[in-house]
XYZ file of N, CA, C and O in Angstrom:
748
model
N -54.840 43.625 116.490
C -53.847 44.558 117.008
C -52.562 43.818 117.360
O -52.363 42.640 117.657
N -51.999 44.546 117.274
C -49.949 43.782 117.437
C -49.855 43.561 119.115
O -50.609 44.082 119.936
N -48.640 42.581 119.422
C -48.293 42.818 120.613
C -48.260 44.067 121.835
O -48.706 44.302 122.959
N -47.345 44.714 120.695
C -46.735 45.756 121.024
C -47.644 46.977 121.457
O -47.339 47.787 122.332
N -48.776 46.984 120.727
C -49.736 47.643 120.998
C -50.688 47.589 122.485
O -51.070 48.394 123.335
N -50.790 46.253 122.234
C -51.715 45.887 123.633
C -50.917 45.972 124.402
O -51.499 46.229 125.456
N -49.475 45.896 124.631
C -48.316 46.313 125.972
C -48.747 47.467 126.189
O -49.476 47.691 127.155
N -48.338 48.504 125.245
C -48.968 50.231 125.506
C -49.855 50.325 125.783
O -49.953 51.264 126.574
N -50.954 49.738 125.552
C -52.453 49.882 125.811
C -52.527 49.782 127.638
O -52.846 50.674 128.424
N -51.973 47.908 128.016
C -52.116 47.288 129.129
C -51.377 48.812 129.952
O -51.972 49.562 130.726
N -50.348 48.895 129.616
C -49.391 49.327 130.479
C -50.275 51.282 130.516
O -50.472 51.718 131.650
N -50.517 51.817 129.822
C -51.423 52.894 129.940
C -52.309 52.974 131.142
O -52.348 53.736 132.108
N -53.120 51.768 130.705
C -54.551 51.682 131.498
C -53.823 51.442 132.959
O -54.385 52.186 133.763
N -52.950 50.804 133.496
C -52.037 50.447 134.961
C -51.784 51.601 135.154
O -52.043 51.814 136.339
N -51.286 52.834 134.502
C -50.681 53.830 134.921
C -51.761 54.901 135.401
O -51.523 55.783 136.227
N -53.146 54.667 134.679
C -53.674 55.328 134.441
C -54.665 55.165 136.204
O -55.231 56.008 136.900
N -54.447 53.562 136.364
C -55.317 52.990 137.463
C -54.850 53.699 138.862
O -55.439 54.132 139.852
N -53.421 53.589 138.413
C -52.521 54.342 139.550
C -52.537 55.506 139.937
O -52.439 55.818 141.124
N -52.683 56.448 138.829
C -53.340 57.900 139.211
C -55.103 57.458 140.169
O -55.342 57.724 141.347
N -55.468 57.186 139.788
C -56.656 56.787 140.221
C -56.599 56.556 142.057
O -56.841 57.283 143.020
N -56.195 55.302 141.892
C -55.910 55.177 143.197
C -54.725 55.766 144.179
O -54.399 55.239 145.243
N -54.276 56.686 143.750
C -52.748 57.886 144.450
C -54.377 58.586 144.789
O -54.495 58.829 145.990
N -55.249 58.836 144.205
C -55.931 60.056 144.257
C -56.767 59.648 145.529
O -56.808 60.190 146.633
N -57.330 58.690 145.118
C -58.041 58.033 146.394
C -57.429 57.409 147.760
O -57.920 56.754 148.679
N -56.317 57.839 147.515
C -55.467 57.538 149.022
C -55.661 58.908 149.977
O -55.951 58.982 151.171
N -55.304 60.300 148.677
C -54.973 61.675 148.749
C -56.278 61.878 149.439
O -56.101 62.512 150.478
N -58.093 61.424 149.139
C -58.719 61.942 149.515
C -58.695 61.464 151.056
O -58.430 62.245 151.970
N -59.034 59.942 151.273
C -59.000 59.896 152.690
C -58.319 60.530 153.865
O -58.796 60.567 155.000
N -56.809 61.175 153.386
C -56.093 62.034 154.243
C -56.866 63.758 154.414
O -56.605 64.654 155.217
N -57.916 63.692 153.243
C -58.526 65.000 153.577
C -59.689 64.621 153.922
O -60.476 63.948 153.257
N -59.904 65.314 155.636
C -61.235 64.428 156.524
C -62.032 65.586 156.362
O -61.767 66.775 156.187
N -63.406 64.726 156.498
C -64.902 65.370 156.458
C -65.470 65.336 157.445
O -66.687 65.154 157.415
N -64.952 65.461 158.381
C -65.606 65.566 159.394
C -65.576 64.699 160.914
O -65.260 64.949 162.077
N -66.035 63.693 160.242
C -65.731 62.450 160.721
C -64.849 61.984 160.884
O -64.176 61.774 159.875
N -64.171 61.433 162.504
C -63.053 60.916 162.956
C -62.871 59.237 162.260
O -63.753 58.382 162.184
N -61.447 59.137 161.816
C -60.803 57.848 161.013
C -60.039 57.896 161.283
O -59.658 59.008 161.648
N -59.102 56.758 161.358
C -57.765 56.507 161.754
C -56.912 57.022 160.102
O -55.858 57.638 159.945
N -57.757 56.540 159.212
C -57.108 57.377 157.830
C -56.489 58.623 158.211
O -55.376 58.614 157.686
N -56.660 59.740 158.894
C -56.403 60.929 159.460
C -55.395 60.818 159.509
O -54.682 61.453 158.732
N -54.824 59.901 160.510
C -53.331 59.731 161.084
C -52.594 58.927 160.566
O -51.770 58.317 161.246
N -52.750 58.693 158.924
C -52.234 58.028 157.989
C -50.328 58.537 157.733
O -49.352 57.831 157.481
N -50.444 59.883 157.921
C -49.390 60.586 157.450
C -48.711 60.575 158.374
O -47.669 61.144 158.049
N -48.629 59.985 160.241
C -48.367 60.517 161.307
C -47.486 59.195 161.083
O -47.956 58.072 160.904
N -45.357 59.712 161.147
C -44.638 58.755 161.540
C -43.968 58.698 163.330
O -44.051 59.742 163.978
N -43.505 57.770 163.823
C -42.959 58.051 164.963
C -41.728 57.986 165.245
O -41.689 56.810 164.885
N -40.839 58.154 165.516
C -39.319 58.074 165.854
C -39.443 56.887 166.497
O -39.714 57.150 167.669
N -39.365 55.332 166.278
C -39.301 54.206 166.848
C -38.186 53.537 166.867
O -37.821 52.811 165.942
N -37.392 53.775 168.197
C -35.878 52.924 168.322
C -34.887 53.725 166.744
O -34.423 52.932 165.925
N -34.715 55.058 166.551
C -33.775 55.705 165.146
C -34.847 55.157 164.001
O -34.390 55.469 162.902
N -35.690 54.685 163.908
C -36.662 54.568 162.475
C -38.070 55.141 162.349
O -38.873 54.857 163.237
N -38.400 55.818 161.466
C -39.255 56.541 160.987
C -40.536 55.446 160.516
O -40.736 55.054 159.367
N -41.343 55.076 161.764
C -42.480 54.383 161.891
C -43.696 54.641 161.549
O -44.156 55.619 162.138
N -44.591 53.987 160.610
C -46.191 54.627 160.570
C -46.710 54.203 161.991
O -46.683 53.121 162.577
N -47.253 55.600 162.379
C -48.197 55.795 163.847
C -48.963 53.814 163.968
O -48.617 53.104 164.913
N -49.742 53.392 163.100
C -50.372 52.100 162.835
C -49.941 51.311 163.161
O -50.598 50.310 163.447
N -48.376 51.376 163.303
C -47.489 49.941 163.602
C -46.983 49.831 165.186
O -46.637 48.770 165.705
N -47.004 51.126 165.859
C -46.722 51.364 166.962
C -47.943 51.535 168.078
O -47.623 51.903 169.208
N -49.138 51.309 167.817
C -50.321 52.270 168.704
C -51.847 51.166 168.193
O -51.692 50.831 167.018
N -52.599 50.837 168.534
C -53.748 50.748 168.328
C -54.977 51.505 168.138
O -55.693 51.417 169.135
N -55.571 52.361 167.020
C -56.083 53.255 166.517
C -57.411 52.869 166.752
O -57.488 51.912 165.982
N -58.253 52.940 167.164
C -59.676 53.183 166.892
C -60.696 54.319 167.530
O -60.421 55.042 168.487
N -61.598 54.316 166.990
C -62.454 55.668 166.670
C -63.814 54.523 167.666
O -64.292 53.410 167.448
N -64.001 55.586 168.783
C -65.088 55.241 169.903
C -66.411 55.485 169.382
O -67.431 54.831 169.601
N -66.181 57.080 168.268
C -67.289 57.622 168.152
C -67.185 58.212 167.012
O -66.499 57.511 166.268
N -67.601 59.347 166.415
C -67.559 60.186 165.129
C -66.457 61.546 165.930
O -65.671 62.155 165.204
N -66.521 61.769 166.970
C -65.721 63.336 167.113
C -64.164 62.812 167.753
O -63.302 63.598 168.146
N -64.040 61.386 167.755
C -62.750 60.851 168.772
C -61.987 60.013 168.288
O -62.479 59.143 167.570
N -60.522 60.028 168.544
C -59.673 58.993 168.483
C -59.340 58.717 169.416
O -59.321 59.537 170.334
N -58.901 57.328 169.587
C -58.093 57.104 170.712
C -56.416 55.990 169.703
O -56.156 55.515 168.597
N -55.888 56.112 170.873
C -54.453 55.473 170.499
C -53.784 55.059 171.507
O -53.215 55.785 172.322
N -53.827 53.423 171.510
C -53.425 52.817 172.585
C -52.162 52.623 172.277
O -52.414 52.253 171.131
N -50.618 52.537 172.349
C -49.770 52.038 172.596
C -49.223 50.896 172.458
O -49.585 50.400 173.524
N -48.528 49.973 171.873
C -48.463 48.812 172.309
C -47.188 48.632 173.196
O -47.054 47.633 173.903
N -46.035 49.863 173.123
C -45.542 50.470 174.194
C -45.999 51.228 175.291
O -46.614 52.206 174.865
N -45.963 51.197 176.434
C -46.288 51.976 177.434
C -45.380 53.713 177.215
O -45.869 54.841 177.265
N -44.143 53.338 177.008
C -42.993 53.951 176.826
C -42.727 55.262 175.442
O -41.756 55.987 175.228
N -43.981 55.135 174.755
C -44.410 55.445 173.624
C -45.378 56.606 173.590
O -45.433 57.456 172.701
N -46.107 56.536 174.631
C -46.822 57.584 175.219
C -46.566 58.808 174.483
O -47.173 59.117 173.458
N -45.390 59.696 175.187
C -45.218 60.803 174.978
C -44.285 61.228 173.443
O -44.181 62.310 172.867
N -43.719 59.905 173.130
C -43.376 60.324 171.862
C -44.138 59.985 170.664
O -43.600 60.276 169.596
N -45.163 59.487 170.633
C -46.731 59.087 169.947
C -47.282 60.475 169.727
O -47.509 60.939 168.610
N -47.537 61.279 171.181
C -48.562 62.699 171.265
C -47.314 63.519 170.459
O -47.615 63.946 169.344
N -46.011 63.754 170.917
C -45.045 64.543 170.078
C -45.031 64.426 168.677
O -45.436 65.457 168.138
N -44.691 63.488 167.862
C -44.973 62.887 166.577
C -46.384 63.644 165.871
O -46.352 64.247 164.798
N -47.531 63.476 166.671
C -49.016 63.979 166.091
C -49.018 65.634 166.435
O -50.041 66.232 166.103
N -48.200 66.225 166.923
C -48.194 67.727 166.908
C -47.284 68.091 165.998
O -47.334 69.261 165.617
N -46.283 67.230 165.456
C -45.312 67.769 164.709
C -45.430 68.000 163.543
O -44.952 68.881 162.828
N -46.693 66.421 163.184
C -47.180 66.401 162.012
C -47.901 67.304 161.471
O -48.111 67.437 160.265
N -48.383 68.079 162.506
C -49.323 69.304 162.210
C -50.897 69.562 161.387
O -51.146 70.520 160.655
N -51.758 68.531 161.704
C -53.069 68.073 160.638
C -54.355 68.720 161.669
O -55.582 68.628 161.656
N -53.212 69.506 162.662
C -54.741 70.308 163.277
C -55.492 69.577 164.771
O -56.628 69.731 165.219
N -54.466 68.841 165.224
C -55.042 68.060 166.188
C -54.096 68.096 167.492
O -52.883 67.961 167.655
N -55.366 68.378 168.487
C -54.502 68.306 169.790
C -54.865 67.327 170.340
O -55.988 67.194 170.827
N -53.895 66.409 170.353
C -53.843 64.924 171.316
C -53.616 65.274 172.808
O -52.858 66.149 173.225
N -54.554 64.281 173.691
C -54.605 64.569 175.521
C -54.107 63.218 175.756
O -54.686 62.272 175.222
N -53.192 63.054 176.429
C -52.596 62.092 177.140
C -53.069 61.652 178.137
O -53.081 62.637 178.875
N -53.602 60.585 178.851
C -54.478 60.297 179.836
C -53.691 59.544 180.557
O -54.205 59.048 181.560
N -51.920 59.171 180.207
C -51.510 57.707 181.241
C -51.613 56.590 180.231
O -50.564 55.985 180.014
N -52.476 56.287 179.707
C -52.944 55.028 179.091
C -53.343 55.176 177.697
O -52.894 54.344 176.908
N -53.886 55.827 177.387
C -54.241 56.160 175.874
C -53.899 57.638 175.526
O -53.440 58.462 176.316
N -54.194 57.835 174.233
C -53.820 59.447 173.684
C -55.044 59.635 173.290
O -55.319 58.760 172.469
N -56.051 60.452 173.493
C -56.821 61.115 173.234
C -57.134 62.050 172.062
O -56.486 63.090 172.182
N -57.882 62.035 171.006
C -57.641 63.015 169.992
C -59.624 63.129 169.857
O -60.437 62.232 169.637
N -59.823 64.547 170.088
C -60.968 64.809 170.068
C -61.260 65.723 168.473
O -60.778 66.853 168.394
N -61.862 65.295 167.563
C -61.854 66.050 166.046
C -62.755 67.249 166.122
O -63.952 67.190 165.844
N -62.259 68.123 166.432
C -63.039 69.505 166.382
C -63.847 69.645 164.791
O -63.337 69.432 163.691
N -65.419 70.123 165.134
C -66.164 70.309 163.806
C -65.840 71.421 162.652
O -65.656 72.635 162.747
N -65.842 70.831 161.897
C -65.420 71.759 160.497
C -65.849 72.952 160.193
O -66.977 73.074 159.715
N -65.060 74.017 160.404
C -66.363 76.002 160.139
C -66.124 75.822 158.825
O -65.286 75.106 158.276
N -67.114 76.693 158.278
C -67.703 76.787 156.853
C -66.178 76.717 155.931
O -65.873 75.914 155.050
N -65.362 77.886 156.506
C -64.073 78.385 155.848
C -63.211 77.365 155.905
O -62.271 77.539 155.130
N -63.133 75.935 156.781
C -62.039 74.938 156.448
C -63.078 73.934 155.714
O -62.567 73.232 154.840
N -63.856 73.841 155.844
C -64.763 72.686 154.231
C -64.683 73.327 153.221
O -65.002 72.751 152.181
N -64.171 74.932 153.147
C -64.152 75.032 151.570
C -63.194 75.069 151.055
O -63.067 74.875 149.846
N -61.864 75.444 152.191
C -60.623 75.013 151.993
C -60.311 73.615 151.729
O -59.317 73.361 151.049
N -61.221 72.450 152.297
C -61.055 71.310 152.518
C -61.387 70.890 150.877
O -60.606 70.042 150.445
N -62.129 71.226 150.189
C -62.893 71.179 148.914
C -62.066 71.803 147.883
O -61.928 71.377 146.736
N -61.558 72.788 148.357
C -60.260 73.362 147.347
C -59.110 72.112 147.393
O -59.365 71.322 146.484
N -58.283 71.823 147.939
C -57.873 71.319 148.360
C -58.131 69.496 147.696
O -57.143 68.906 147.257
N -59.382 68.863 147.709
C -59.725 68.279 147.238
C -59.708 67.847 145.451
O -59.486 66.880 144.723
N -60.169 69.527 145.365
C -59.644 70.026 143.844
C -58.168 69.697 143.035
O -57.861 68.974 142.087
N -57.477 70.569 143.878
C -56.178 70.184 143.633
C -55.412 68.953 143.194
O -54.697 68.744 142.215
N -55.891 67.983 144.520
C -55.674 66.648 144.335
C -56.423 66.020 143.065
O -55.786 65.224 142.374
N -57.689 66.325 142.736
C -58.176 65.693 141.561
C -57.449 66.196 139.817
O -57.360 65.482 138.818
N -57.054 67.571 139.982
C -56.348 68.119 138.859
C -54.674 67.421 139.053
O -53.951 67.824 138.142
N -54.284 66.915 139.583
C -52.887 66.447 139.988
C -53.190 64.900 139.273
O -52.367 64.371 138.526
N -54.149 64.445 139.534
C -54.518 62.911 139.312
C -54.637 63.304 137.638
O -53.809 62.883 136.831
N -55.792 64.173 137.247
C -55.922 64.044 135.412
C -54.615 64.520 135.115
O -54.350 64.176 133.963
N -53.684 65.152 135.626
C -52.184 65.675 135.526
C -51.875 64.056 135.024
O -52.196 63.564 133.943
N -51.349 63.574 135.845
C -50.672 61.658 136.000
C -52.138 61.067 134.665
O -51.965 59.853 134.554
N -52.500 61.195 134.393
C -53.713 60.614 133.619
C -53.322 61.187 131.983
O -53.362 60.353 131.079
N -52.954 62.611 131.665
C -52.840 63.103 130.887
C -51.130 62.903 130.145
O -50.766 63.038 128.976
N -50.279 62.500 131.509
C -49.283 62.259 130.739
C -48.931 60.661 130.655
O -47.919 60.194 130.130
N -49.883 59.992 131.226
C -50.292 58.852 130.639
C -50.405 58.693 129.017
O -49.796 57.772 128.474
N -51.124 59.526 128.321
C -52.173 59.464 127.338
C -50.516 59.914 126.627
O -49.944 59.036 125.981
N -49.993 60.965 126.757
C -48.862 61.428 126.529
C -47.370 60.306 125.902
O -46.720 60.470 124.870
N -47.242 59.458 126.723
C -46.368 58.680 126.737
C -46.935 57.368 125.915
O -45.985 56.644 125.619
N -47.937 56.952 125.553
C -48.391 56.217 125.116
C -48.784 56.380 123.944
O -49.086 55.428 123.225
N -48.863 58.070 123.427
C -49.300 57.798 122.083
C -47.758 58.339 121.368
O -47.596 58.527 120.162
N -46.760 58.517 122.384
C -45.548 59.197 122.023
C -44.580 57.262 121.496
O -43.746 57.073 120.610
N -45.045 56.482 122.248
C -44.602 55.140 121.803
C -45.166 54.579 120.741
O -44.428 53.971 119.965
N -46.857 54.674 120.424
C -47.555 54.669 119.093
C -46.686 55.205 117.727
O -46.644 54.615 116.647
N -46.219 56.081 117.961
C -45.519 57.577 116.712
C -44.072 56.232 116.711
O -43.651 55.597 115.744
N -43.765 56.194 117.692
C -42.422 55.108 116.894
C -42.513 54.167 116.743
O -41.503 53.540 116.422
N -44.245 53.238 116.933
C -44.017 52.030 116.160
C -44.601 52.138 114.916
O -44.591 51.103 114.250
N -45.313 53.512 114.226
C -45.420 53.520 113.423
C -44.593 54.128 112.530
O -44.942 54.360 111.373
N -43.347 54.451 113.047
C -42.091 54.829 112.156
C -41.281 53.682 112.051
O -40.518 53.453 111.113
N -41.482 52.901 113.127
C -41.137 51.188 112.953
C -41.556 50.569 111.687
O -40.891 49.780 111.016
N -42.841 51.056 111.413
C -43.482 50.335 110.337
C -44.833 49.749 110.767
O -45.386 49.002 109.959
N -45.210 49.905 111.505
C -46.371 49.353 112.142
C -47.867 49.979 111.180
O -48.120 51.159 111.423
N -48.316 49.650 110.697
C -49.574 50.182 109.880
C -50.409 51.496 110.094
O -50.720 51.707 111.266
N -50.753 52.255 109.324
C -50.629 53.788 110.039
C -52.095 53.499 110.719
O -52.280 54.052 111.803
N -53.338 52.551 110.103
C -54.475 52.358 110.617
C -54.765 51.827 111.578
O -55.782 52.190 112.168
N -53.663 50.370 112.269
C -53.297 50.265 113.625
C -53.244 51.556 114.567
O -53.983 51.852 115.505
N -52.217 52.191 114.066
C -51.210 53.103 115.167
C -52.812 53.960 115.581
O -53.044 54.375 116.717
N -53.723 54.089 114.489
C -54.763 55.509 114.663
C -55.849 54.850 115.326
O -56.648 55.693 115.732
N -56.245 53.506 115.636
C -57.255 53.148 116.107
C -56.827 52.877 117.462
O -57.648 52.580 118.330
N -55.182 52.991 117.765
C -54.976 52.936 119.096
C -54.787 54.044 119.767
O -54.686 54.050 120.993
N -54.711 55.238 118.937
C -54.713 56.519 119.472
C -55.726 56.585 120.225
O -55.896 56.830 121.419
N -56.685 56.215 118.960
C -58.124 56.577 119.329
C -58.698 55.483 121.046
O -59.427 55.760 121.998
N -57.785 54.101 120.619
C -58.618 54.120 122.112
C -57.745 54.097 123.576
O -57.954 53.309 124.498
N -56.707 55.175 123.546
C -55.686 55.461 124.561
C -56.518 57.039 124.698
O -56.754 57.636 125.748
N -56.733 57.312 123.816
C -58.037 58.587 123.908
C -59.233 58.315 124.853
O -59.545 58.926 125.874
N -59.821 57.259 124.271
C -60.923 56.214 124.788
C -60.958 56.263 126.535
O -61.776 56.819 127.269
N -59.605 55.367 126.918
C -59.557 55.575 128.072
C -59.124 56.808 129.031
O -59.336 56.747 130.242
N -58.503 57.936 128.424
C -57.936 58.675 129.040
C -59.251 59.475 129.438
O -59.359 60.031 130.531
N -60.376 59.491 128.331
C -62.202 60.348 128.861
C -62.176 59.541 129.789
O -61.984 60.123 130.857
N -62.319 58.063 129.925
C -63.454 57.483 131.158
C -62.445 57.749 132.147
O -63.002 58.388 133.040
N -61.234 57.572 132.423
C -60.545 57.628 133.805
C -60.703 59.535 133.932
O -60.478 60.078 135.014
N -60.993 60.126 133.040
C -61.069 61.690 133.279
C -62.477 61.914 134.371
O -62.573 62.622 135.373
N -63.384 61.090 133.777
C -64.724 61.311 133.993
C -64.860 60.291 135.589
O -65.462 60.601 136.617
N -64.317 59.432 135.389
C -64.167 58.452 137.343
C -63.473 59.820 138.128
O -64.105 60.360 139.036
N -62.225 60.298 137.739
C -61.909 61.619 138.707
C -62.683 62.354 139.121
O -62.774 62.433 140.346
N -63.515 63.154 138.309
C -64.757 63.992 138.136
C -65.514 63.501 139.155
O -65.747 64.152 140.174
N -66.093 61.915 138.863
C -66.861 61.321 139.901
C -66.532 61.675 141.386
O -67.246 62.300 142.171
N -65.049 61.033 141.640
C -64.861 60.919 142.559
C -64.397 62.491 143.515
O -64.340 62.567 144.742
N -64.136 63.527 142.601
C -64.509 64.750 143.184
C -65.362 65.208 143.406
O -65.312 66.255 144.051
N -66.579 64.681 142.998
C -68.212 65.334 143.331
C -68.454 64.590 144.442
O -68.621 65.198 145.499
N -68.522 63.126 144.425
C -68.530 62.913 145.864
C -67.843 62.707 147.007
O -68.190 62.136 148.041
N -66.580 63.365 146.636
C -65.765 63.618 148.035
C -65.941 65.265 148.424
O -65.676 65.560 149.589
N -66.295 66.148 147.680
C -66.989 67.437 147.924
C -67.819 67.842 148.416
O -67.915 68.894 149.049
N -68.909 66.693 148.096
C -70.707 66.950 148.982
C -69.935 66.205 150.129
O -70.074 66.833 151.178
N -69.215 65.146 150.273
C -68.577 64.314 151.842
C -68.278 65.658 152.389
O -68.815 65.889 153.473
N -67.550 66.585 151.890
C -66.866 67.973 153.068
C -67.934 68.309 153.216
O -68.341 68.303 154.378
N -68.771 68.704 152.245
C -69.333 70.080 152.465
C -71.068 70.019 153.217
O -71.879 70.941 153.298
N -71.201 68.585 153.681
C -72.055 67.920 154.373
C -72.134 68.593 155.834
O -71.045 68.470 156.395
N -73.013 69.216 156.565
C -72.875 69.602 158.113
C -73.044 68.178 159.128
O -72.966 68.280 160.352
């Protein structure tokens, strides 16, 4: 196979990895139940005029399965920490104690795990979305190196395996929606 080929190829399969892992970022922000600081992934803070991840300002850890806590590494931070996590809006009421922020994870009713699972969906059809126009762009660069001149039996055995990969990264999505689905839909 030509250079040029294995660039498209390399550079496919990277793009393709990237949908992959966008997707698996997407799921941890959708919780099962179980309290994670992943949760408060999306939560920025107004720190001194800059738009801070919650992580860089607070000490996050989980006591138990139904709790967060969030220590501060400002004292001063307190109340604009709990403001920030209501604004963000992910369903959580933070209790201020003086010293830590309190976030107790209320259990999942039937009707938000299946929303949670829809939802899940979405994100996995968004990922073969980024996967599909992967496959797209790569066999759209194939078509002009074989108007380049590139051998038409090259250009077709790389179709075939930009095809190749676009099933197995189809079928890891798949995976990884079946078991982030039974994760929601777990009591």
């Amino acid at each position: 196979m030509t250079e040029e080929i294995e660039f498209i190829l390399d550079s496919t399969k990277e793009s393709m990895n990237g949908s992959i892992a966008h997707l698996e970022k997407e799921f941890l922000n959708i919780r099962a139940g179980k309290a994670s600081p992943a949760m408060l992934g999306s939560v920025f803070v107004d720190y001194y005029g800059s738009a801070t991840p919650l992580s860089q300002v607070s000490k996050i850890s989980v006591p138990d399965a139904r709790t967060i806590t969030l220590q501060p590494f400002e004292k001063n931070m307190l109340q604009t920490i709990e403001k920030a996590i209501m604004i963000a809006n992910i369903g959580f009421n933070p209790m201020n104690n003086g010293d830590l922020i309190i976030i107790s994870v209320p259990p999942l009713t039937e009707d938000r795990r299946r929303d949670l699972a829809k939802q899940a969906k979405v994100e996995a059809e968004d990922a073969k979305i980024g996967i599909r126009n992967a496959r797209k762009d790569a066999n759209t660069e194939i078509k002009k190196l074989e108007k380049d001149g590139t051998s038409e039996d090259l250009c077709k055995n790389a179709e075939d395996e930009v095809q190749n990969l676009t099933n197995s990264f189809i079928k890891k999505v798949d995976e990884l929606l079946v078991t982030k689905e039974a994760e929601i839909m777990k009591v």
